[in-house]
Tab-separated table of C-alpha atoms and ligand atoms in Angstrom:
chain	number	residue	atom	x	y	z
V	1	UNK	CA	116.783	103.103	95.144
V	2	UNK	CA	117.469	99.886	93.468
V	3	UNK	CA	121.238	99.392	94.606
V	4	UNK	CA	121.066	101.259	97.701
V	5	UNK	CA	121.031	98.879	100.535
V	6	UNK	CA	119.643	99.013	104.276
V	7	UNK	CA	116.676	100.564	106.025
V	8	UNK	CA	118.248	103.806	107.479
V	9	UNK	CA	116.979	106.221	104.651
V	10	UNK	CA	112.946	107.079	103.513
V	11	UNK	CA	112.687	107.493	99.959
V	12	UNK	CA	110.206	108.966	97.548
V	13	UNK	CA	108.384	106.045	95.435
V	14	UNK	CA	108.857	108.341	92.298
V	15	UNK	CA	112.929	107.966	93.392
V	16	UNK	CA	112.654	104.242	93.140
V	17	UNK	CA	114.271	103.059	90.128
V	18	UNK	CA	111.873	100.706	87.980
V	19	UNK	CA	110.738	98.116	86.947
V	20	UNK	CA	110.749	97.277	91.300
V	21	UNK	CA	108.097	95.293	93.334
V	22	UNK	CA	106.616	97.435	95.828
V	23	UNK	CA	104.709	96.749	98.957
V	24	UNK	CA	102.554	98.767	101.111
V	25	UNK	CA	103.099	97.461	103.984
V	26	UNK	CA	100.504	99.212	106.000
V	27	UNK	CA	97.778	97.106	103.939
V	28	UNK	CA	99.704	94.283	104.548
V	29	UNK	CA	99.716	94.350	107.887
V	30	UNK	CA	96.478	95.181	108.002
V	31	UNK	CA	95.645	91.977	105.863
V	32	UNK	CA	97.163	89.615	108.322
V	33	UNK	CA	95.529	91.233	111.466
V	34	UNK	CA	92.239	91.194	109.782
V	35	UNK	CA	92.474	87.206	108.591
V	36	UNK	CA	93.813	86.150	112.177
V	37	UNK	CA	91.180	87.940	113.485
V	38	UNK	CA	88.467	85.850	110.973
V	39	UNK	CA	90.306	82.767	111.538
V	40	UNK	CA	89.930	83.037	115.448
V	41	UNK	CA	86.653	84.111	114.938
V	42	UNK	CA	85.583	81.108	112.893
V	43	UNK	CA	87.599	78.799	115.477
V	44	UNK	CA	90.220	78.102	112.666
V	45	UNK	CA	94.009	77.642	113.106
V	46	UNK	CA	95.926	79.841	110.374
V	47	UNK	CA	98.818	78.158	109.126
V	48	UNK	CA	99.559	80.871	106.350
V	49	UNK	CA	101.228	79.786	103.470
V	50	UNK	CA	104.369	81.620	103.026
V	51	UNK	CA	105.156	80.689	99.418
V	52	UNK	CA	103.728	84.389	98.444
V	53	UNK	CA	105.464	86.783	100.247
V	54	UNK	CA	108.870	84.579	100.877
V	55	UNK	CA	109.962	87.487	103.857
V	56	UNK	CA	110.660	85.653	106.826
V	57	UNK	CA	110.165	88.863	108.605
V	58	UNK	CA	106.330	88.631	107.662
V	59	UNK	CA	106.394	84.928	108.509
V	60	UNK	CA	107.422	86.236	111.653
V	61	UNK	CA	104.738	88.645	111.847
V	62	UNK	CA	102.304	86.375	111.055
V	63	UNK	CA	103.216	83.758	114.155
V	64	UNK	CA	103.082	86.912	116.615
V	65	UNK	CA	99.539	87.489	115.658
V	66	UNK	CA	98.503	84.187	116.217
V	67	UNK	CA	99.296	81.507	113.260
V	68	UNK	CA	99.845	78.347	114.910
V	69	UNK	CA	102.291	77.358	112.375
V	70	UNK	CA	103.729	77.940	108.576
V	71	UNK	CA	103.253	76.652	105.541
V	72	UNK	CA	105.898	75.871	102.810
V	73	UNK	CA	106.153	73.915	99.693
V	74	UNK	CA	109.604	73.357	99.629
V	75	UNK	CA	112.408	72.236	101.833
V	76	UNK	CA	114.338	74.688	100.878
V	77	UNK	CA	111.862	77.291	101.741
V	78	UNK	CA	111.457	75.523	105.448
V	79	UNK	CA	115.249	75.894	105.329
V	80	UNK	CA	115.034	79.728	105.142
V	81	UNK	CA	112.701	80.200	108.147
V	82	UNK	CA	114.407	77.762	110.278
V	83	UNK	CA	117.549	80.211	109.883
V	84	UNK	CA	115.314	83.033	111.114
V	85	UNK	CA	113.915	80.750	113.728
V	86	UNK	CA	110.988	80.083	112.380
V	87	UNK	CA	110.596	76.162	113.232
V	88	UNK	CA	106.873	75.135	113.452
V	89	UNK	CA	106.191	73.785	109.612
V	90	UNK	CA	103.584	72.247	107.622
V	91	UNK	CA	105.137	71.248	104.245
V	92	UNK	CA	101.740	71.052	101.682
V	93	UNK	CA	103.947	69.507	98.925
V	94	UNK	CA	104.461	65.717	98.407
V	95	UNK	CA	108.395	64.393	99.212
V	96	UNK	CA	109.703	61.819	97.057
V	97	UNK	CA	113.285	60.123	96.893
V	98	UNK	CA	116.397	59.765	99.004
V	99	UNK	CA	117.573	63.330	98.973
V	100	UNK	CA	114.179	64.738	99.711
V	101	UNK	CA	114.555	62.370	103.310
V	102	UNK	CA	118.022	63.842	103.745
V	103	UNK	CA	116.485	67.296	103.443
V	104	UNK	CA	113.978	67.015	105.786
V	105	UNK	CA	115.668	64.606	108.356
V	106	UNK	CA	118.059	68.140	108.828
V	107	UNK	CA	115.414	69.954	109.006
V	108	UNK	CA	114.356	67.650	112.020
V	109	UNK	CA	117.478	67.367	113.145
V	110	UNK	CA	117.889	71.508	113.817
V	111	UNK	CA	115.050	71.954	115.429
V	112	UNK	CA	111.497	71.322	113.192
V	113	UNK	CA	108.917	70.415	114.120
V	114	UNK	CA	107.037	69.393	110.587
V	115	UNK	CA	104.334	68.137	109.557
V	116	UNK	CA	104.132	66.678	106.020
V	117	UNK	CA	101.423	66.576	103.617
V	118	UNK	CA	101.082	63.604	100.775
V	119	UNK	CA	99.335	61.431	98.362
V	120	UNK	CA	101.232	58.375	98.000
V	121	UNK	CA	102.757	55.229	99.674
V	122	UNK	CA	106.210	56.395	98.258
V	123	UNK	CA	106.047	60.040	99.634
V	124	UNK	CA	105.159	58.319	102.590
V	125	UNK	CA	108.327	55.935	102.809
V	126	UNK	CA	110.209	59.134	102.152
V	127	UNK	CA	108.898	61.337	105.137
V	128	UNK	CA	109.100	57.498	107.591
V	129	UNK	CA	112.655	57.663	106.102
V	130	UNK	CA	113.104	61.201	107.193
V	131	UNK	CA	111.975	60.304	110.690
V	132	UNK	CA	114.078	57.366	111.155
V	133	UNK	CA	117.087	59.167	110.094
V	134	UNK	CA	116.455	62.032	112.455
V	135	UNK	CA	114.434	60.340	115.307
V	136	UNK	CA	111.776	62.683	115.322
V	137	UNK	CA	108.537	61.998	114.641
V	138	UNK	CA	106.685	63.640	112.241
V	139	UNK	CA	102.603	64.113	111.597
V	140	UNK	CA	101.793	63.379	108.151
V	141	UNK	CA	97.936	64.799	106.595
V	142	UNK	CA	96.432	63.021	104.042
V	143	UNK	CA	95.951	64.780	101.054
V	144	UNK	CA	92.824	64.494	99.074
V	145	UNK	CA	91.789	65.391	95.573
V	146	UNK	CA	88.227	67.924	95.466
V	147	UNK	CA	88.533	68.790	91.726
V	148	UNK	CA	91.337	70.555	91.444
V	149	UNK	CA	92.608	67.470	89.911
V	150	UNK	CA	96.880	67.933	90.732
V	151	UNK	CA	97.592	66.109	93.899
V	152	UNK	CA	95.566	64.782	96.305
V	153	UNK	CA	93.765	60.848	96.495
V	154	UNK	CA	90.189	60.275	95.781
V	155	UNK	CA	87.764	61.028	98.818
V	156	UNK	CA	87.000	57.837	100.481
V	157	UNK	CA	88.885	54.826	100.388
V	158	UNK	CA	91.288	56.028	98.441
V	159	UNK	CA	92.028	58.420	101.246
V	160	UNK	CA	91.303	55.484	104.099
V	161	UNK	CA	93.807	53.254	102.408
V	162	UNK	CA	96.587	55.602	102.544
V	163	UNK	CA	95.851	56.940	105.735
V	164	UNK	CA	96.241	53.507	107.370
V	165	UNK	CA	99.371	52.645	105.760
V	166	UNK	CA	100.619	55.776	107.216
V	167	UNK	CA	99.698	54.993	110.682
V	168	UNK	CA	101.588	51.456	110.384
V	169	UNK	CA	105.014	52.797	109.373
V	170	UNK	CA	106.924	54.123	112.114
V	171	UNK	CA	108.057	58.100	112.934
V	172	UNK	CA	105.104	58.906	111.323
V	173	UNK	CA	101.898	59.903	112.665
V	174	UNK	CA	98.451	59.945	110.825
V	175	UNK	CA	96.871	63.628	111.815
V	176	UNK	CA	94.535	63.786	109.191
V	177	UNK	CA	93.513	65.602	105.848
V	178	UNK	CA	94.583	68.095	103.749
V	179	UNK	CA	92.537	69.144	100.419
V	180	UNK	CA	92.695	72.342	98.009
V	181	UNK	CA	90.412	73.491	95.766
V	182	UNK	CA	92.621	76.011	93.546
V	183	UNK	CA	90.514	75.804	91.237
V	184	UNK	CA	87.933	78.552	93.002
V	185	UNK	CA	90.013	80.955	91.618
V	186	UNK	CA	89.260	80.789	87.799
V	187	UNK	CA	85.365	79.798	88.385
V	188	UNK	CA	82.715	82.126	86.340
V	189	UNK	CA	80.572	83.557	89.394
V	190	UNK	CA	80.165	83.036	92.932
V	191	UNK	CA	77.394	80.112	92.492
V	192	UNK	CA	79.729	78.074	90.870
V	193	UNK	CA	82.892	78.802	93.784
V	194	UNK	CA	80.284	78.178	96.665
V	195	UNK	CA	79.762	75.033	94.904
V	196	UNK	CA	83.320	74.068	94.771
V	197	UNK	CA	83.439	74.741	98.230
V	198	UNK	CA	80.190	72.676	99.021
V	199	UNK	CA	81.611	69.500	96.468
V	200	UNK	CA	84.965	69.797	98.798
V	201	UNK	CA	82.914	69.886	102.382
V	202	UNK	CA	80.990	67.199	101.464
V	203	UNK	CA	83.778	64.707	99.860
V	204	UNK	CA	85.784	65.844	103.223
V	205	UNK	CA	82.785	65.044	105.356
V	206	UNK	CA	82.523	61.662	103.796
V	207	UNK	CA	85.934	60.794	103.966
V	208	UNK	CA	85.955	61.895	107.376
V	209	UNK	CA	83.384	59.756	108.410
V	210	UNK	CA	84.852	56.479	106.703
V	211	UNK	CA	88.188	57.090	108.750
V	212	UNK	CA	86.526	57.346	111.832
V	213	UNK	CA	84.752	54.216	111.251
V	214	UNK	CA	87.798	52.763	110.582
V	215	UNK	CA	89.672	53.751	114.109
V	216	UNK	CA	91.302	56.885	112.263
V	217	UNK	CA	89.617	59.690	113.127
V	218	UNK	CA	91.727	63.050	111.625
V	219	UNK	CA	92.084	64.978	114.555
V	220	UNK	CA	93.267	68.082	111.602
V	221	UNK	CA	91.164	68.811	108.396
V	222	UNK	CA	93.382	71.525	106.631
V	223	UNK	CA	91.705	73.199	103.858
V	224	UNK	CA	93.200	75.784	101.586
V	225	UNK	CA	93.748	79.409	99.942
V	226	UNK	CA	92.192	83.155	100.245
V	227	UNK	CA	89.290	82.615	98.864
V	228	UNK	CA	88.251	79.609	100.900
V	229	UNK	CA	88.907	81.837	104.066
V	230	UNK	CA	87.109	84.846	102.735
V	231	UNK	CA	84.008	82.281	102.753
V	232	UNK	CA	85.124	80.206	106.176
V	233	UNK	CA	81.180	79.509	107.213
V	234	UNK	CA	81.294	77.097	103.714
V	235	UNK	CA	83.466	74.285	104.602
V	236	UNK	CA	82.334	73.896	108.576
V	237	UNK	CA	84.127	70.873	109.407
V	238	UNK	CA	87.598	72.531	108.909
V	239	UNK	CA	89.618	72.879	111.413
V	240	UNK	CA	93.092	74.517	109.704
V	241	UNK	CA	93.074	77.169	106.749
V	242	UNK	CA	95.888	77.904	104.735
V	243	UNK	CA	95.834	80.847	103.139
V	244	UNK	CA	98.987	82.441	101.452
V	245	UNK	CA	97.789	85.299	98.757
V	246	UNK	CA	95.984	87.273	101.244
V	247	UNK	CA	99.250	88.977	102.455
V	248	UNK	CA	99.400	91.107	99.278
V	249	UNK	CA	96.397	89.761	97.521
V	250	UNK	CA	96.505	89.936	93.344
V	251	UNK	CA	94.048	90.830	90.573
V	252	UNK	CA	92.825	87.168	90.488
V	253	UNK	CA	91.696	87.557	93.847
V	254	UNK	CA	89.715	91.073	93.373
V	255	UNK	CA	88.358	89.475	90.380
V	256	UNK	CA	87.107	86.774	92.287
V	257	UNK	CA	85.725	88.537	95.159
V	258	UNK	CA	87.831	87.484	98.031
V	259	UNK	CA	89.352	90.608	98.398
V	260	UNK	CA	88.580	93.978	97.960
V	261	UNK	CA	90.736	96.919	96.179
V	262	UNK	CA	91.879	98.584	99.394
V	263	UNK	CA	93.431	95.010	100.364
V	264	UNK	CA	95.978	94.939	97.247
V	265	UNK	CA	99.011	95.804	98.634
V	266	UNK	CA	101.779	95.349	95.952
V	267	UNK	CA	102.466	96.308	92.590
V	268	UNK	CA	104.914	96.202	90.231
V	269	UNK	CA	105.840	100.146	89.591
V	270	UNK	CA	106.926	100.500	86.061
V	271	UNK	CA	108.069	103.516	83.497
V	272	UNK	CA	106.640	103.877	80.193
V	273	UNK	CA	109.481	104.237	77.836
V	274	UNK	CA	107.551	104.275	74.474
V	275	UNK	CA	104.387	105.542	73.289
V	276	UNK	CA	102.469	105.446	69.993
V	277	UNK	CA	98.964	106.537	68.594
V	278	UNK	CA	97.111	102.957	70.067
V	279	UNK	CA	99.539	101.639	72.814
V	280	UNK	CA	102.924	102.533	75.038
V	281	UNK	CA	105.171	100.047	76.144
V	282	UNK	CA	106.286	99.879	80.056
V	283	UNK	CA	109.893	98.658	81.544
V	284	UNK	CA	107.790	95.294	83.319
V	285	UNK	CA	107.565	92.501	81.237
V	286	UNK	CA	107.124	88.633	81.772
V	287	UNK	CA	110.673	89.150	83.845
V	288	UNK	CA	108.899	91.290	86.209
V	289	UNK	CA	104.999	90.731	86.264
V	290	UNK	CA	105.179	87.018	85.153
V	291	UNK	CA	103.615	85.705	82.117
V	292	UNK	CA	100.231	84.282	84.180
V	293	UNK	CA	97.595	85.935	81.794
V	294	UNK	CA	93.812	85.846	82.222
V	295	UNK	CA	92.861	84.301	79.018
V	296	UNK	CA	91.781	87.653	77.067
V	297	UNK	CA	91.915	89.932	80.330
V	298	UNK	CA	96.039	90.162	80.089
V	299	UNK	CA	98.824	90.583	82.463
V	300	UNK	CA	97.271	93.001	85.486
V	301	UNK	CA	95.634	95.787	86.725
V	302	UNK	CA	97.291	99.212	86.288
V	303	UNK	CA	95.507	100.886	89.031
V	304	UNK	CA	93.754	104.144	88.717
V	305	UNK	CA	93.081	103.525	85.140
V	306	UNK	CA	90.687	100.671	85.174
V	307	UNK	CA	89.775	100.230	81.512
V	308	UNK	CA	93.671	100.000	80.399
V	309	UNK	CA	94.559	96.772	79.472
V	310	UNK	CA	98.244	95.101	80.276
V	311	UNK	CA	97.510	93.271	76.699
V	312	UNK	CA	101.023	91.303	76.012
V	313	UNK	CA	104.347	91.073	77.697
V	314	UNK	CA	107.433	90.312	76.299
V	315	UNK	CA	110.731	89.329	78.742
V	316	UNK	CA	111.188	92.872	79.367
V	317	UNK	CA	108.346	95.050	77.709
V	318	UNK	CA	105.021	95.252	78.660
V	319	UNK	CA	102.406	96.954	75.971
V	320	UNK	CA	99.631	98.803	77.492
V	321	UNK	CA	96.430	99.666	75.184
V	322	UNK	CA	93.356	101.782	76.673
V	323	UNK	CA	89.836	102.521	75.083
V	324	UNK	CA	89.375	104.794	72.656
V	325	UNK	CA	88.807	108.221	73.219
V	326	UNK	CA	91.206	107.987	75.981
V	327	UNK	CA	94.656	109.764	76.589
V	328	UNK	CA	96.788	107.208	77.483
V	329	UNK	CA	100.177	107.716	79.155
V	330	UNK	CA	103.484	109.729	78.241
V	331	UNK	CA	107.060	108.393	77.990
V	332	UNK	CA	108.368	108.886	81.706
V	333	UNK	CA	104.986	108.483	83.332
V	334	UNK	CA	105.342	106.121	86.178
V	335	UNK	CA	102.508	103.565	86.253
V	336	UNK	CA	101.666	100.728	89.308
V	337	UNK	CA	100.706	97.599	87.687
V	338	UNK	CA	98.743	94.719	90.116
V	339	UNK	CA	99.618	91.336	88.718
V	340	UNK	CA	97.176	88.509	87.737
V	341	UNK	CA	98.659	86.389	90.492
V	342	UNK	CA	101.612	88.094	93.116
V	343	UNK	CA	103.395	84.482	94.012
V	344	UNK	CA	104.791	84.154	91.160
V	345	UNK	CA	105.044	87.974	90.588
V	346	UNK	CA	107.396	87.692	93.852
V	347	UNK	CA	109.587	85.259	92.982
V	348	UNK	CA	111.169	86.689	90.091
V	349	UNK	CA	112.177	89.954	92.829
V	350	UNK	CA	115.558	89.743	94.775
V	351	UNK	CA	113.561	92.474	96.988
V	352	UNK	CA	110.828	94.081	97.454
V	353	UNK	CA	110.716	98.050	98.310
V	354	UNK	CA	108.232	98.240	101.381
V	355	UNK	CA	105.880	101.546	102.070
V	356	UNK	CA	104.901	102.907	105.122
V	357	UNK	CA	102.730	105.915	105.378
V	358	UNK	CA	103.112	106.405	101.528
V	359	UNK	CA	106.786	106.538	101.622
V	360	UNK	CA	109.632	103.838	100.832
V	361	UNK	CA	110.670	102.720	104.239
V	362	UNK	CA	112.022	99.276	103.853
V	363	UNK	CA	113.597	97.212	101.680
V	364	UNK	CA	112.581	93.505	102.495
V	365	UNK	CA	115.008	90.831	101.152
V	366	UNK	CA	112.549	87.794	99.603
V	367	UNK	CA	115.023	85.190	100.928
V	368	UNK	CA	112.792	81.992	99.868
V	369	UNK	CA	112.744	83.193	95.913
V	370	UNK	CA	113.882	80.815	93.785
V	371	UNK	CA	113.699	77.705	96.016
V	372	UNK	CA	113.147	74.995	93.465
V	373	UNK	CA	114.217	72.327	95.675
L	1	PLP	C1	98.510	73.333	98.853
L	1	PLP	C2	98.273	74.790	98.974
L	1	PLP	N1	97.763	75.277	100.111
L	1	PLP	C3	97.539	76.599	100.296
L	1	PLP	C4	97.821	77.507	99.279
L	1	PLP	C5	97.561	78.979	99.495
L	1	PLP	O1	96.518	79.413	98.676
L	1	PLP	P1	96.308	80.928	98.279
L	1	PLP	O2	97.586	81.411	97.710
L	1	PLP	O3	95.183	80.885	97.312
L	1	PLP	O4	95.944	81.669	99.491
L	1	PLP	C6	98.344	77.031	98.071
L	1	PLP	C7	98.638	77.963	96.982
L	1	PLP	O5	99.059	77.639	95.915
L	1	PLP	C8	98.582	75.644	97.912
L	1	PLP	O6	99.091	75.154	96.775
């Protein structure tokens, strides 16, 4: 129950006080065995991004089953699993200015071993400024643009320019390139993702090839998200994956076939608290789900009722409409709603109340919430 700390008792989910972020923990666990397992299949190191679960108990998990390292966006995130001794790093989020250096020169300094990814000659100077301070080297990947059109360089000489004036400033060592393709997430059908994925292999390839020509061969080639490794054969000359979402997955990720509905494993568990002839309003709102919509599919999935429709949140109401012809739900009925997209579902949650077998077993603080910086 919300306010009731520690892990001694089990608890009934109908107990649990709402709106609360649940996890069933036996799915994920059985998420991050099953991607290791396709990863070392596919000859892929997993360096899982940890931005959606935030647990460093699962960050944990997911280096005893094999990860080779973990991913952050944030220093202040990398600061939360070096406390829990988690210390092997790849930051996929550009570093720029003087107190970005200082951040990650401690981080070097108690223990880190990062690597850094970037776009830029200045985010550069910032992570060679970070090594100086610390003495510690650090690897640096290249990041390159494949349509997603946020960070990144252009494939090619874009990339080969930047890549060589990392490897001429000192502490930092050129390992190679970094790309994701986000944008596989919101594309119509599968044609159209397999041919993000093919656009990205071949403006990797390319760049690739160019670098090697030029004495820089990238010994890494880091490519991202869930539903890049649910289709690992398309993008053959990665070496690295990324993926973050496929601890919990999230209705975006059903939609788009990466994942399938015995894989979701969390949900926001709500109450209705008001009902009328063509909707009824739940206690999850944009405070609790988030406000990432589908543009006219709304705010998640409320599962076991397929055809109901999360149609508009407010901070701290969330109206529900169904077809007509339909019952609908009752004031008091408890309903489990799967969000559009569970990072930044998981964020807004101080904790999240963890099943096993069915019941609540855990409470698991989310430690790297709410690290801006
Ligand atoms: C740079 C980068 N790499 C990897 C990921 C993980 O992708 P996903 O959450 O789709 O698995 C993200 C997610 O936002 C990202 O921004």
């Amino acid at each position: 129950v919300p306010g009731r700390e520690g892990n001694a008792d089990v608890w009934e989910l109908r107990d649990l006080e709402t709106p609360a972020l649940v996890v069933d923990l036996d799915v994920a666990t059985g998420n991050l065995r099953r991607m290791q397992e396709r990863a070392d299949r596919c000859g892929l190191r997993l360096w899982p991004h940890t931005k959606t679960h935030k647990v460093p108990a699962l960050a944990r998990l997911q280096m005893e089953l094999g990860a080779a390292g973990l991913t952050v966006a944030k220093a202040g995130e990398a600061e939360v699993l070096r406390d829990a001794g988690l210390t092997r790093l790849h930051l996929a989020y550009p570093p720029v200015g003087e107190a970005k250096a200082r951040r990650l020169a401690d981080l070097l300094n108690r223990g880190c071993r990062l690597r850094v990814a970037l776009d830029s000659a200045a985010a550069a100077a910032c992570v060679a400024d970070a090594a100086g301070r610390s003495g510690v080297p650090v690897e640096v990947l290249v990041e390159v643009d494949v349509g997603l059109r946020r960070v990144g360089v252009a494939p090619g000489e874009g990339a080969l320019a930047l890549a060589r004036q990392v490897a001429s400033l000192p502490g930092l060592v050129f390992a190679g390139l970094e790309s994701y393709a986000g944008h596989i997430g919101h594309a119509p059908d599968e044609a159209s993702r397999l041919e993000i994925l093919r656009r990205e292999g071949e403006a990797l390839q390319a760049t690739k090839d160019l670098l090697e020509r030029d004495g820089l061969a990238p010994a890494v080639v880091s490519v991202g998200g869930t539903h890049h490794a649910a289709r690992m054969e398309a993008i053959p000359l990665a070496t690295e994956i990324r993926p973050g979402t496929y601890v919990y997955n999230d209705r975006d990720t059903l939609l788009a076939g990466s994942c399938d509905e015995a894989e979701l494993a969390a949900f926001c568990w709500v109450t209705v608290v008001s009902r009328h002839a063509d909707r009824a309003v739940v206690d999850g709102g944009s405070k609790t789900l988030s406000s990432d919509g589908r543009p006219g599919a709304g705010y998640g999935l409320v599962r076991g009722h397929p055809s109901w429709r999360v149609d508009r949140l407010n901070e701290e109401h969330g109206v529900i409409e169904w077809p007509e012809g339909e019952r609908g739900p009752s004031v008091g009925d408890r309903l489990a709603i799967v969000p559009n997209h569970i990072c930044a579902t998981v964020n807004l949650h101080d904790r999240a109340y963890g099943l096993r077998g069915g019941e609540v077993a855990e409470v698991l603080e989310i430690a790297g919430r709410g690290k801006l910086r």
